[in-house]
Amino acid sequence: MERVLGIDLGTTNTCVAIVEDGVPTVIPNRGGYKTTPSMVAITEAGKRLVGHIAKRQAITNAENTVYAAKRLIGRKWTSPQVKNAVSTASYKIVEGPHGDVRIALRDKTYSVPEISAMILQEVKIFAEDYLNEPVTKAVVTVPAYFNDNQRQATKDAGQIAGLDVIRIINEPTAAALAYGFGKNIDKVIAVFDLGGGTFDISILEISSGGVFKVIATAGDTFLGGEDFDGRIIDWLVEGFREQHGVDLRQDRMALQRLKDAAEKAKCELSGVTETEINLPFIISSGRNDALHLQRQLTRQTLNSLCDDLIERCVEICRQTLEDARLDKDEIEEVILVGGMTRMPAVQDSVTKFFGRDACKGVHPDEVVGLGAAVQGAALVDESREMILLDVTPHALGIMTFGSKFEELIPKNTTVPTSRSKIFTTSRDNQTAVKILVMQGDSEKATENELLGEFILTGLRRAPKGQVEIEVNFEINSDGIVSVSAKDLETGQAQSIQVTASSGLTKDEVKNMMDNAKDFLVEARASDEFEGFKQEAEKFVVDIEKMFPQVEAVVASSDFGREAISKARSILEKTREAIEKRDAAAVKEQMEALSRTHRMFKGVVSRPH
Ligand code: AMP
């Protein structure tokens, strides 16, 4: 049976595992460590370094050492997250040819998937050494909150590294797989995952038949350990400026040393309540004398520097429970994942929020890689009874006329899935429609992520609203999206697999959205409305036809005049409701219409 690596490609560390004789096991790297820093460097001699060796030389080669590339993967140059990274990273981030992100190291620029591929290649090599055989297949994990572009880019990284990524799974789901493996339990669990760069929370139901069903998932791809380090760096830089009037941020090497010291202090404060940060000769004052940085940091100060970051995690948990329609006390187990969950203040907040201590039996650094290995083994060995039902973390849909986001697949829908919806043309004689495929949770299309676009041409000429176009969305088990559109009458069809390579700039996206307005489809009102509308219109036409005759007969009496004016008002209200496409309002008039119709019929059919 072919072996499949399970790889947790983390922001800070990467962990690789395999199922050996039915037991999920972490594969140590050459130094014997169970995790490998997700760092890549190019030396002056042009040599490529990956992992611990890259980390060890980071201070002296800060500009050519990449860390936290995961924060950039699959993102567009103009995204706020990239902007933030450009100003804080010690390496150079530049704009790529497709509005994407590149990293400049020495005399070459690399795409982000290329950098991630270097890490994957490294773990592939030491895993092969350990197993004594070549491995070509892997299951790679990503934060549940990764969008389609980020997933695609992660798959690309695997491919560049010579790995066939047979499945992308969500990190919290992987953690649940590792936790539930071989346990035969029925439980609702929460996985709280705070790593170096991202935060994820997932609620899952594990059933004894080996079914792992995700109920809800959410997170923030820009909230993690690096932000905690950032707070300590800010505190140090500010203190130094006050003391010496020198801005340490101007010096990349000083910044790298601060980063290391901040992370080290943060980790130490998980074990002790006070620590010293000591960085001699951090910078020269300009008058040839070197300045030193020395400060005491207490756990209490660290907590107060970071309490809003922890509160953000808790808030996301609260929202996710709401989405899952569950109470806190329905969660039977909480699993902590990610190095940051070692911080006492994080643990305390989790305990306080869920009202129970987190599960002690899982290793936060290894559980995701182990779960990926479990999934990998299940994919190649059909005898393993395991069903994984994951969900899509964001709603998917298209932009319709008026920049509205028309949802086709709601968030937290179990994948794989496919959904269709029928739209109509938004202009008379419209012969083409542009389908803008979007992912996100805002009702305004412009606030969501544009995944791709295509044009369906050759529609028959007809008045607005009369050409029906069926749009179909499909999400496969990797969470990757394909979309197709079809003219229901001619059968003319177009489709795309949404790919990450589009790398559009924000301006391109904006232009595209502006230019697309004329092309867009309109949401077809619900069938319910169409049904009421047809019925109501029939009444209106009939009543109008009878009007002159009825008026002539009854207008001479007060009662008759009153009835006529009532009938007019009913017709008016009905027309208004139809105009507004308001199904409920049309329905409301239906009884009055039917009554009036009956009364009018009675008048005209009576012999006079
Ligand atoms: P991960 O992405 O899961 O590897 O998590 C890495 C993050 O966890 C980094 O930001 C580390 O600084 C942080 N971390 C690791 N160990 C500790 C610790 N003992 N206390 C606090 N944070 C830690």
XYZ file of C-alpha atoms and ligand atoms in Angstrom, residues 8 10-14 35 70 193-198 224-229 263-264 266-271 302 337-344 364-365, ligand 1:
62
model
C 0.848 20.321 8.891
C 2.303 25.761 9.769
C 3.053 29.470 9.811
C 5.859 28.949 12.267
C 6.517 25.217 12.290
C 5.845 22.289 10.025
C 8.665 20.011 14.160
C 1.880 31.158 5.067
C -6.396 26.390 17.311
C -4.150 29.378 17.894
C -0.915 29.045 15.985
C 1.826 31.366 14.854
C -0.261 33.200 12.302
C -3.849 32.087 12.362
C -1.785 34.449 15.855
C 1.430 34.260 17.827
C 3.126 36.788 15.561
C 0.628 39.409 16.690
C 1.499 38.681 20.310
C 5.197 39.023 19.428
C 8.993 35.436 20.908
C 11.447 33.939 23.363
C 6.555 35.295 25.318
C 7.277 31.552 25.429
C 9.226 31.871 28.691
C 6.331 33.719 30.293
C 4.194 30.622 29.796
C 6.402 28.982 32.447
C 2.304 40.672 28.546
C -4.054 23.155 19.098
C -1.134 25.420 18.198
C 1.843 26.624 20.177
C 0.054 29.734 21.414
C -2.384 27.664 23.460
C 0.471 27.113 25.911
C 0.065 30.717 27.045
C -1.714 30.621 30.433
C -0.734 20.911 20.390
C 2.198 20.884 17.962
P 2.302 26.790 15.626
O 1.936 27.623 14.429
O 1.198 25.940 16.108
O 3.599 26.090 15.475
O 2.474 27.823 16.838
C 3.588 28.628 16.911
C 3.303 29.786 17.814
O 3.180 29.337 19.141
C 4.436 30.781 17.785
O 3.898 32.098 17.774
C 5.154 30.500 19.070
O 5.820 31.635 19.552
C 4.021 30.107 19.971
N 4.492 29.303 21.104
C 5.212 28.171 21.084
N 5.473 27.753 22.318
C 4.896 28.653 23.156
C 4.822 28.783 24.575
N 5.397 27.910 25.393
N 4.141 29.830 25.077
C 3.556 30.735 24.275
N 3.608 30.655 22.936
C 4.269 29.637 22.383
